[in-house]
PDB file of N, CA and C in Angstrom:
ATOM      1  N   MET A   1       0.847  -1.177   0.000  1.00 55.00           N
ATOM      2  CA  MET A   1       0.000   0.000   0.000  1.00 55.00           C
ATOM      3  C   MET A   1       0.892   1.240   0.000  1.00 55.00           C
ATOM      4  N   SER A   2       0.429   2.290  -0.662  1.00 72.00           N
ATOM      5  CA  SER A   2       1.219   3.512  -0.737  1.00 72.00           C
ATOM      6  C   SER A   2       1.283   4.205   0.622  1.00 72.00           C
ATOM      7  N   VAL A   3       2.247   5.084   0.741  1.00 84.00           N
ATOM      8  CA  VAL A   3       2.429   5.834   1.984  1.00 84.00           C
ATOM      9  C   VAL A   3       1.314   6.865   2.094  1.00 84.00           C
ATOM     10  N   GLY A   4       0.712   6.967   3.258  1.00 86.00           N
ATOM     11  CA  GLY A   4      -0.354   7.935   3.485  1.00 86.00           C
ATOM     12  C   GLY A   4       0.155   9.144   4.237  1.00 86.00           C
ATOM     13  N   GLU A   5      -0.775   9.951   4.706  1.00 92.00           N
ATOM     14  CA  GLU A   5      -0.447  11.105   5.536  1.00 92.00           C
ATOM     15  C   GLU A   5      -0.156  10.628   6.951  1.00 92.00           C
ATOM     16  N   LYS A   6       0.380  11.504   7.771  1.00 95.00           N
ATOM     17  CA  LYS A   6       0.667  11.158   9.165  1.00 95.00           C
ATOM     18  C   LYS A   6      -0.644  11.057   9.949  1.00 95.00           C
ATOM     19  N   CYS A   7      -0.846   9.930  10.616  1.00 93.00           N
ATOM     20  CA  CYS A   7      -2.050   9.695  11.406  1.00 93.00           C
ATOM     21  C   CYS A   7      -2.019  10.576  12.657  1.00 93.00           C
ATOM     22  N   PRO A   8      -3.129  11.277  12.970  1.00 93.00           N
ATOM     23  CA  PRO A   8      -3.161  12.115  14.165  1.00 93.00           C
ATOM     24  C   PRO A   8      -3.169  11.316  15.463  1.00 93.00           C
ATOM     25  N   HIS A   9      -3.476  10.014  15.386  1.00 93.00           N
ATOM     26  CA  HIS A   9      -3.527   9.192  16.592  1.00 93.00           C
ATOM     27  C   HIS A   9      -2.212   8.459  16.850  1.00 93.00           C
ATOM     28  N   CYS A  10      -1.749   7.684  15.879  1.00 95.00           N
ATOM     29  CA  CYS A  10      -0.559   6.856  16.112  1.00 95.00           C
ATOM     30  C   CYS A  10       0.729   7.453  15.545  1.00 95.00           C
ATOM     31  N   GLY A  11       0.608   8.473  14.689  1.00 94.00           N
ATOM     32  CA  GLY A  11       1.784   9.139  14.152  1.00 94.00           C
ATOM     33  C   GLY A  11       2.434   8.445  12.955  1.00 94.00           C
ATOM     34  N   LYS A  12       1.916   7.307  12.541  1.00 95.00           N
ATOM     35  CA  LYS A  12       2.480   6.596  11.387  1.00 95.00           C
ATOM     36  C   LYS A  12       1.949   7.207  10.097  1.00 95.00           C
ATOM     37  N   ARG A  13       2.676   7.014   9.013  1.00 96.00           N
ATOM     38  CA  ARG A  13       2.257   7.555   7.720  1.00 96.00           C
ATOM     39  C   ARG A  13       1.315   6.562   7.025  1.00 96.00           C
ATOM     40  N   THR A  14       0.198   6.282   7.702  1.00 95.00           N
ATOM     41  CA  THR A  14      -0.758   5.283   7.233  1.00 95.00           C
ATOM     42  C   THR A  14      -2.190   5.830   7.246  1.00 95.00           C
ATOM     43  N   PHE A  15      -2.353   7.147   7.138  1.00 95.00           N
ATOM     44  CA  PHE A  15      -3.649   7.811   7.142  1.00 95.00           C
ATOM     45  C   PHE A  15      -4.043   8.041   5.685  1.00 95.00           C
ATOM     46  N   HIS A  16      -4.936   7.204   5.135  1.00 94.00           N
ATOM     47  CA  HIS A  16      -5.228   7.182   3.704  1.00 94.00           C
ATOM     48  C   HIS A  16      -6.592   7.771   3.377  1.00 94.00           C
ATOM     49  N   ASP A  17      -6.685   8.401   2.195  1.00 90.00           N
ATOM     50  CA  ASP A  17      -7.934   8.960   1.687  1.00 90.00           C
ATOM     51  C   ASP A  17      -8.833   7.825   1.218  1.00 90.00           C
ATOM     52  N   ARG A  18     -10.042   7.733   1.779  1.00 89.00           N
ATOM     53  CA  ARG A  18     -11.002   6.674   1.434  1.00 89.00           C
ATOM     54  C   ARG A  18     -12.212   7.222   0.672  1.00 89.00           C
ATOM     55  N   GLY A  19     -12.135   8.455   0.232  1.00 86.00           N
ATOM     56  CA  GLY A  19     -13.256   9.075  -0.478  1.00 86.00           C
ATOM     57  C   GLY A  19     -13.885  10.166   0.351  1.00 86.00           C
ATOM     58  N   SER A  20     -14.746   9.799   1.283  1.00 89.00           N
ATOM     59  CA  SER A  20     -15.439  10.775   2.126  1.00 89.00           C
ATOM     60  C   SER A  20     -14.791  10.939   3.489  1.00 89.00           C
ATOM     61  N   HIS A  21     -13.698  10.243   3.725  1.00 90.00           N
ATOM     62  CA  HIS A  21     -12.979  10.327   4.993  1.00 90.00           C
ATOM     63  C   HIS A  21     -11.562   9.785   4.802  1.00 90.00           C
ATOM     64  N   ARG A  22     -10.750   9.955   5.811  1.00 92.00           N
ATOM     65  CA  ARG A  22      -9.421   9.337   5.857  1.00 92.00           C
ATOM     66  C   ARG A  22      -9.449   8.319   6.984  1.00 92.00           C
ATOM     67  N   SER A  23      -8.724   7.213   6.798  1.00 91.00           N
ATOM     68  CA  SER A  23      -8.623   6.241   7.884  1.00 91.00           C
ATOM     69  C   SER A  23      -7.208   5.697   7.929  1.00 91.00           C
ATOM     70  N   CYS A  24      -6.802   5.332   9.134  1.00 93.00           N
ATOM     71  CA  CYS A  24      -5.463   4.804   9.357  1.00 93.00           C
ATOM     72  C   CYS A  24      -5.499   3.286   9.243  1.00 93.00           C
ATOM     73  N   SER A  25      -4.655   2.753   8.384  1.00 92.00           N
ATOM     74  CA  SER A  25      -4.592   1.300   8.220  1.00 92.00           C
ATOM     75  C   SER A  25      -3.843   0.630   9.366  1.00 92.00           C
ATOM     76  N   ALA A  26      -3.181   1.406  10.216  1.00 92.00           N
ATOM     77  CA  ALA A  26      -2.445   0.835  11.343  1.00 92.00           C
ATOM     78  C   ALA A  26      -3.286   0.779  12.622  1.00 92.00           C
ATOM     79  N   CYS A  27      -3.976   1.885  12.958  1.00 91.00           N
ATOM     80  CA  CYS A  27      -4.683   1.928  14.243  1.00 91.00           C
ATOM     81  C   CYS A  27      -6.200   2.076  14.113  1.00 91.00           C
ATOM     82  N   GLY A  28      -6.709   2.374  12.916  1.00 88.00           N
ATOM     83  CA  GLY A  28      -8.151   2.484  12.718  1.00 88.00           C
ATOM     84  C   GLY A  28      -8.728   3.869  12.936  1.00 88.00           C
ATOM     85  N   CYS A  29      -7.907   4.855  13.213  1.00 91.00           N
ATOM     86  CA  CYS A  29      -8.379   6.228  13.399  1.00 91.00           C
ATOM     87  C   CYS A  29      -9.098   6.699  12.125  1.00 91.00           C
ATOM     88  N   VAL A  30     -10.217   7.425  12.287  1.00 91.00           N
ATOM     89  CA  VAL A  30     -11.002   7.940  11.170  1.00 91.00           C
ATOM     90  C   VAL A  30     -11.181   9.439  11.356  1.00 91.00           C
ATOM     91  N   GLY A  31     -11.106  10.198  10.250  1.00 90.00           N
ATOM     92  CA  GLY A  31     -11.327  11.635  10.344  1.00 90.00           C
ATOM     93  C   GLY A  31     -11.520  12.266   8.976  1.00 90.00           C
ATOM     94  N   TRP A  32     -11.966  13.524   8.963  1.00 88.00           N
ATOM     95  CA  TRP A  32     -12.150  14.287   7.731  1.00 88.00           C
ATOM     96  C   TRP A  32     -12.170  15.749   8.081  1.00 88.00           C
ATOM     97  N   SER A  33     -11.921  16.586   7.095  1.00 84.00           N
ATOM     98  CA  SER A  33     -12.005  18.027   7.301  1.00 84.00           C
ATOM     99  C   SER A  33     -13.284  18.534   6.663  1.00 84.00           C
ATOM    100  N   TRP A  34     -13.667  19.756   6.942  1.00 79.00           N
ATOM    101  CA  TRP A  34     -14.863  20.334   6.331  1.00 79.00           C
ATOM    102  C   TRP A  34     -14.680  20.485   4.828  1.00 79.00           C
ATOM    103  N   GLN A  35     -13.435  20.610   4.361  1.00 81.00           N
ATOM    104  CA  GLN A  35     -13.167  20.758   2.937  1.00 81.00           C
ATOM    105  C   GLN A  35     -13.134  19.406   2.220  1.00 81.00           C
ATOM    106  N   HIS A  36     -13.176  18.316   2.952  1.00 81.00           N
ATOM    107  CA  HIS A  36     -13.130  16.964   2.387  1.00 81.00           C
ATOM    108  C   HIS A  36     -14.541  16.617   1.903  1.00 81.00           C
ATOM    109  N   PRO A  37     -14.789  16.609   0.572  1.00 78.00           N
ATOM    110  CA  PRO A  37     -16.152  16.383   0.079  1.00 78.00           C
ATOM    111  C   PRO A  37     -16.631  14.949   0.316  1.00 78.00           C
ATOM    112  N   VAL A  38     -17.944  14.788   0.342  1.00 84.00           N
ATOM    113  CA  VAL A  38     -18.539  13.467   0.444  1.00 84.00           C
ATOM    114  C   VAL A  38     -18.523  12.864  -0.959  1.00 84.00           C
ATOM    115  N   LYS A  39     -17.788  11.775  -1.136  1.00 83.00           N
ATOM    116  CA  LYS A  39     -17.677  11.133  -2.448  1.00 83.00           C
ATOM    117  C   LYS A  39     -17.421   9.648  -2.261  1.00 83.00           C
ATOM    118  N   LYS A  40     -17.558   8.891  -3.330  1.00 76.00           N
ATOM    119  CA  LYS A  40     -17.373   7.439  -3.308  1.00 76.00           C
ATOM    120  C   LYS A  40     -18.305   6.769  -2.301  1.00 76.00           C
ATOM    121  N   VAL A  41     -19.584   7.173  -2.324  1.00 79.00           N
ATOM    122  CA  VAL A  41     -20.559   6.602  -1.394  1.00 79.00           C
ATOM    123  C   VAL A  41     -21.549   5.681  -2.092  1.00 79.00           C
ATOM    124  N   GLY A  42     -21.330   5.402  -3.350  1.00 72.00           N
ATOM    125  CA  GLY A  42     -22.237   4.517  -4.089  1.00 72.00           C
ATOM    126  C   GLY A  42     -23.320   5.296  -4.798  1.00 72.00           C
ATOM    127  N   LYS A  43     -24.177   4.578  -5.490  1.00 75.00           N
ATOM    128  CA  LYS A  43     -25.246   5.206  -6.262  1.00 75.00           C
ATOM    129  C   LYS A  43     -26.478   5.439  -5.404  1.00 75.00           C
ATOM    130  N   GLY A  44     -27.313   6.352  -5.870  1.00 78.00           N
ATOM    131  CA  GLY A  44     -28.584   6.608  -5.210  1.00 78.00           C
ATOM    132  C   GLY A  44     -28.514   7.710  -4.176  1.00 78.00           C
ATOM    133  N   LYS A  45     -29.704   8.126  -3.769  1.00 87.00           N
ATOM    134  CA  LYS A  45     -29.783   9.181  -2.761  1.00 87.00           C
ATOM    135  C   LYS A  45     -29.530   8.600  -1.378  1.00 87.00           C
ATOM    136  N   GLY A  46     -29.155   9.458  -0.478  1.00 90.00           N
ATOM    137  CA  GLY A  46     -28.905   9.035   0.887  1.00 90.00           C
ATOM    138  C   GLY A  46     -30.151   9.182   1.743  1.00 90.00           C
ATOM    139  N   ASN A  47     -29.968   9.066   3.031  1.00 92.00           N
ATOM    140  CA  ASN A  47     -31.053   9.296   3.986  1.00 92.00           C
ATOM    141  C   ASN A  47     -31.313  10.793   4.110  1.00 92.00           C
ATOM    142  N   LYS A  48     -32.449  11.149   4.697  1.00 94.00           N
ATOM    143  CA  LYS A  48     -32.770  12.555   4.905  1.00 94.00           C
ATOM    144  C   LYS A  48     -31.873  13.131   5.991  1.00 94.00           C
ATOM    145  N   CYS A  49     -31.211  14.242   5.670  1.00 93.00           N
ATOM    146  CA  CYS A  49     -30.322  14.912   6.623  1.00 93.00           C
ATOM    147  C   CYS A  49     -31.161  15.619   7.677  1.00 93.00           C
ATOM    148  N   HIS A  50     -30.814  15.448   8.939  1.00 92.00           N
ATOM    149  CA  HIS A  50     -31.530  16.051  10.054  1.00 92.00           C
ATOM    150  C   HIS A  50     -31.288  17.554  10.140  1.00 92.00           C
ATOM    151  N   ASN A  51     -30.225  18.028   9.482  1.00 94.00           N
ATOM    152  CA  ASN A  51     -29.854  19.435   9.549  1.00 94.00           C
ATOM    153  C   ASN A  51     -30.446  20.250   8.403  1.00 94.00           C
ATOM    154  N   CYS A  52     -30.242  19.812   7.144  1.00 94.00           N
ATOM    155  CA  CYS A  52     -30.669  20.604   5.991  1.00 94.00           C
ATOM    156  C   CYS A  52     -31.914  20.057   5.302  1.00 94.00           C
ATOM    157  N   GLY A  53     -32.331  18.823   5.620  1.00 95.00           N
ATOM    158  CA  GLY A  53     -33.537  18.256   5.055  1.00 95.00           C
ATOM    159  C   GLY A  53     -33.387  17.590   3.693  1.00 95.00           C
ATOM    160  N   ASN A  54     -32.196  17.611   3.109  1.00 93.00           N
ATOM    161  CA  ASN A  54     -31.959  16.971   1.811  1.00 93.00           C
ATOM    162  C   ASN A  54     -31.723  15.473   1.977  1.00 93.00           C
ATOM    163  N   GLN A  55     -31.936  14.710   0.916  1.00 93.00           N
ATOM    164  CA  GLN A  55     -31.702  13.261   0.912  1.00 93.00           C
ATOM    165  C   GLN A  55     -30.233  12.986   0.589  1.00 93.00           C
ATOM    166  N   THR A  56     -29.331  13.576   1.363  1.00 91.00           N
ATOM    167  CA  THR A  56     -27.907  13.520   1.054  1.00 91.00           C
ATOM    168  C   THR A  56     -27.060  13.068   2.245  1.00 91.00           C
ATOM    169  N   LEU A  57     -27.661  12.346   3.180  1.00 93.00           N
ATOM    170  CA  LEU A  57     -26.930  11.837   4.345  1.00 93.00           C
ATOM    171  C   LEU A  57     -26.480  10.408   4.021  1.00 93.00           C
ATOM    172  N   HIS A  58     -25.202  10.250   3.708  1.00 91.00           N
ATOM    173  CA  HIS A  58     -24.666   8.975   3.233  1.00 91.00           C
ATOM    174  C   HIS A  58     -23.800   8.287   4.279  1.00 91.00           C
ATOM    175  N   ALA A  59     -23.854   6.967   4.306  1.00 90.00           N
ATOM    176  CA  ALA A  59     -22.959   6.168   5.145  1.00 90.00           C
ATOM    177  C   ALA A  59     -21.576   6.203   4.509  1.00 90.00           C
ATOM    178  N   ILE A  60     -20.559   6.587   5.294  1.00 89.00           N
ATOM    179  CA  ILE A  60     -19.208   6.659   4.741  1.00 89.00           C
ATOM    180  C   ILE A  60     -18.279   5.580   5.287  1.00 89.00           C
ATOM    181  N   THR A  61     -18.554   5.051   6.476  1.00 90.00           N
ATOM    182  CA  THR A  61     -17.723   3.980   7.024  1.00 90.00           C
ATOM    183  C   THR A  61     -18.403   3.364   8.242  1.00 90.00           C
ATOM    184  N   LYS A  62     -17.956   2.188   8.619  1.00 90.00           N
ATOM    185  CA  LYS A  62     -18.397   1.532   9.853  1.00 90.00           C
ATOM    186  C   LYS A  62     -17.217   1.454  10.805  1.00 90.00           C
ATOM    187  N   LEU A  63     -17.511   1.593  12.079  1.00 88.00           N
ATOM    188  CA  LEU A  63     -16.495   1.484  13.123  1.00 88.00           C
ATOM    189  C   LEU A  63     -16.894   0.375  14.083  1.00 88.00           C
ATOM    190  N   ALA A  64     -15.956  -0.458  14.447  1.00 85.00           N
ATOM    191  CA  ALA A  64     -16.211  -1.523  15.422  1.00 85.00           C
ATOM    192  C   ALA A  64     -15.978  -0.982  16.823  1.00 85.00           C
ATOM    193  N   SER A  65     -16.823  -1.379  17.760  1.00 83.00           N
ATOM    194  CA  SER A  65     -16.620  -0.981  19.151  1.00 83.00           C
ATOM    195  C   SER A  65     -15.889  -2.096  19.884  1.00 83.00           C
ATOM    196  N   GLN A  66     -15.318  -1.770  21.012  1.00 80.00           N
ATOM    197  CA  GLN A  66     -14.590  -2.768  21.794  1.00 80.00           C
ATOM    198  C   GLN A  66     -15.525  -3.835  22.355  1.00 80.00           C
ATOM    199  N   GLY A  67     -16.808  -3.503  22.487  1.00 81.00           N
ATOM    200  CA  GLY A  67     -17.782  -4.452  23.006  1.00 81.00           C
ATOM    201  C   GLY A  67     -18.345  -5.387  21.946  1.00 81.00           C
ATOM    202  N   GLY A  68     -17.881  -5.272  20.715  1.00 82.00           N
ATOM    203  CA  GLY A  68     -18.319  -6.166  19.664  1.00 82.00           C
ATOM    204  C   GLY A  68     -19.362  -5.588  18.733  1.00 82.00           C
ATOM    205  N   GLY A  69     -19.945  -4.454  19.059  1.00 85.00           N
ATOM    206  CA  GLY A  69     -20.943  -3.830  18.194  1.00 85.00           C
ATOM    207  C   GLY A  69     -20.295  -3.013  17.088  1.00 85.00           C
ATOM    208  N   GLU A  70     -21.120  -2.409  16.259  1.00 90.00           N
ATOM    209  CA  GLU A  70     -20.634  -1.553  15.186  1.00 90.00           C
ATOM    210  C   GLU A  70     -21.368  -0.224  15.218  1.00 90.00           C
ATOM    211  N   TYR A  71     -20.692   0.795  14.718  1.00 92.00           N
ATOM    212  CA  TYR A  71     -21.275   2.119  14.569  1.00 92.00           C
ATOM    213  C   TYR A  71     -21.137   2.536  13.116  1.00 92.00           C
ATOM    214  N   LEU A  72     -22.169   3.204  12.603  1.00 92.00           N
ATOM    215  CA  LEU A  72     -22.180   3.688  11.243  1.00 92.00           C
ATOM    216  C   LEU A  72     -21.944   5.185  11.261  1.00 92.00           C
ATOM    217  N   VAL A  73     -20.975   5.653  10.472  1.00 92.00           N
ATOM    218  CA  VAL A  73     -20.681   7.076  10.367  1.00 92.00           C
ATOM    219  C   VAL A  73     -21.354   7.592   9.096  1.00 92.00           C
ATOM    220  N   ARG A  74     -22.158   8.646   9.241  1.00 93.00           N
ATOM    221  CA  ARG A  74     -22.836   9.254   8.098  1.00 93.00           C
ATOM    222  C   ARG A  74     -22.415  10.716   7.968  1.00 93.00           C
ATOM    223  N   ARG A  75     -22.348  11.191   6.700  1.00 91.00           N
ATOM    224  CA  ARG A  75     -22.059  12.600   6.417  1.00 91.00           C
ATOM    225  C   ARG A  75     -23.009  13.103   5.347  1.00 91.00           C
ATOM    226  N   CYS A  76     -23.413  14.358   5.463  1.00 91.00           N
ATOM    227  CA  CYS A  76     -24.271  14.990   4.469  1.00 91.00           C
ATOM    228  C   CYS A  76     -23.406  15.638   3.390  1.00 91.00           C
ATOM    229  N   GLY A  77     -23.747  15.372   2.132  1.00 88.00           N
ATOM    230  CA  GLY A  77     -23.008  15.940   1.004  1.00 88.00           C
ATOM    231  C   GLY A  77     -23.317  17.400   0.752  1.00 88.00           C
ATOM    232  N   VAL A  78     -24.351  17.969   1.405  1.00 90.00           N
ATOM    233  CA  VAL A  78     -24.719  19.366   1.197  1.00 90.00           C
ATOM    234  C   VAL A  78     -24.193  20.245   2.338  1.00 90.00           C
ATOM    235  N   CYS A  79     -24.549  19.919   3.574  1.00 91.00           N
ATOM    236  CA  CYS A  79     -24.215  20.810   4.707  1.00 91.00           C
ATOM    237  C   CYS A  79     -23.103  20.276   5.605  1.00 91.00           C
ATOM    238  N   ASP A  80     -22.589  19.071   5.325  1.00 89.00           N
ATOM    239  CA  ASP A  80     -21.519  18.433   6.089  1.00 89.00           C
ATOM    240  C   ASP A  80     -21.940  18.029   7.503  1.00 89.00           C
ATOM    241  N   PHE A  81     -23.254  17.929   7.764  1.00 93.00           N
ATOM    242  CA  PHE A  81     -23.710  17.359   9.031  1.00 93.00           C
ATOM    243  C   PHE A  81     -23.137  15.954   9.132  1.00 93.00           C
ATOM    244  N   SER A  82     -22.675  15.566  10.303  1.00 92.00           N
ATOM    245  CA  SER A  82     -22.110  14.244  10.524  1.00 92.00           C
ATOM    246  C   SER A  82     -22.781  13.604  11.734  1.00 92.00           C
ATOM    247  N   CYS A  83     -22.962  12.292  11.680  1.00 93.00           N
ATOM    248  CA  CYS A  83     -23.503  11.590  12.831  1.00 93.00           C
ATOM    249  C   CYS A  83     -22.888  10.193  12.907  1.00 93.00           C
ATOM    250  N   ILE A  84     -22.851   9.677  14.118  1.00 91.00           N
ATOM    251  CA  ILE A  84     -22.358   8.336  14.379  1.00 91.00           C
ATOM    252  C   ILE A  84     -23.490   7.614  15.095  1.00 91.00           C
ATOM    253  N   GLU A  85     -23.961   6.527  14.495  1.00 90.00           N
ATOM    254  CA  GLU A  85     -25.112   5.834  15.064  1.00 90.00           C
ATOM    255  C   GLU A  85     -24.803   4.355  15.247  1.00 90.00           C
ATOM    256  N   PRO A  86     -25.326   3.737  16.293  1.00 88.00           N
ATOM    257  CA  PRO A  86     -25.145   2.297  16.472  1.00 88.00           C
ATOM    258  C   PRO A  86     -25.928   1.562  15.394  1.00 88.00           C
ATOM    259  N   THR A  87     -25.385   0.434  14.930  1.00 83.00           N
ATOM    260  CA  THR A  87     -26.082  -0.343  13.898  1.00 83.00           C
ATOM    261  C   THR A  87     -27.172  -1.209  14.518  1.00 83.00           C
ATOM    262  N   VAL A  88     -27.156  -1.388  15.819  1.00 70.00           N
ATOM    263  CA  VAL A  88     -28.195  -2.114  16.547  1.00 70.00           C
ATOM    264  C   VAL A  88     -28.746  -1.177  17.610  1.00 70.00           C
ATOM    265  N   ALA A  89     -30.052  -1.129  17.745  1.00 56.00           N
ATOM    266  CA  ALA A  89     -30.684  -0.243  18.729  1.00 56.00           C
ATOM    267  C   ALA A  89     -30.191  -0.572  20.132  1.00 56.00           C
ATOM    268  N   ILE A  90     -29.917   0.467  20.902  1.00 51.00           N
ATOM    269  CA  ILE A  90     -29.431   0.298  22.278  1.00 51.00           C
ATOM    270  C   ILE A  90     -30.607   0.227  23.230  1.00 51.00           C
TER     271      ILE A  90
END
């Protein structure tokens, strides 16, 4: 794999662009800037954004929790609203 940017968590040069976010292949850290557009999210409209009301809230990645569950990270392609939601109701 090519060399990425420096990871803000572990400091290794393994922070790679995944489309709508960056993730570290070494430690799993995930992040994005406001200038990082929402892209590579697949075809079709997203869910309704809670902030702007558009159908542009797309799932960009899943995160595993230490307890075995998963969380879905969503970002809006219009207003950059972001949310992290459990994949199973708590």
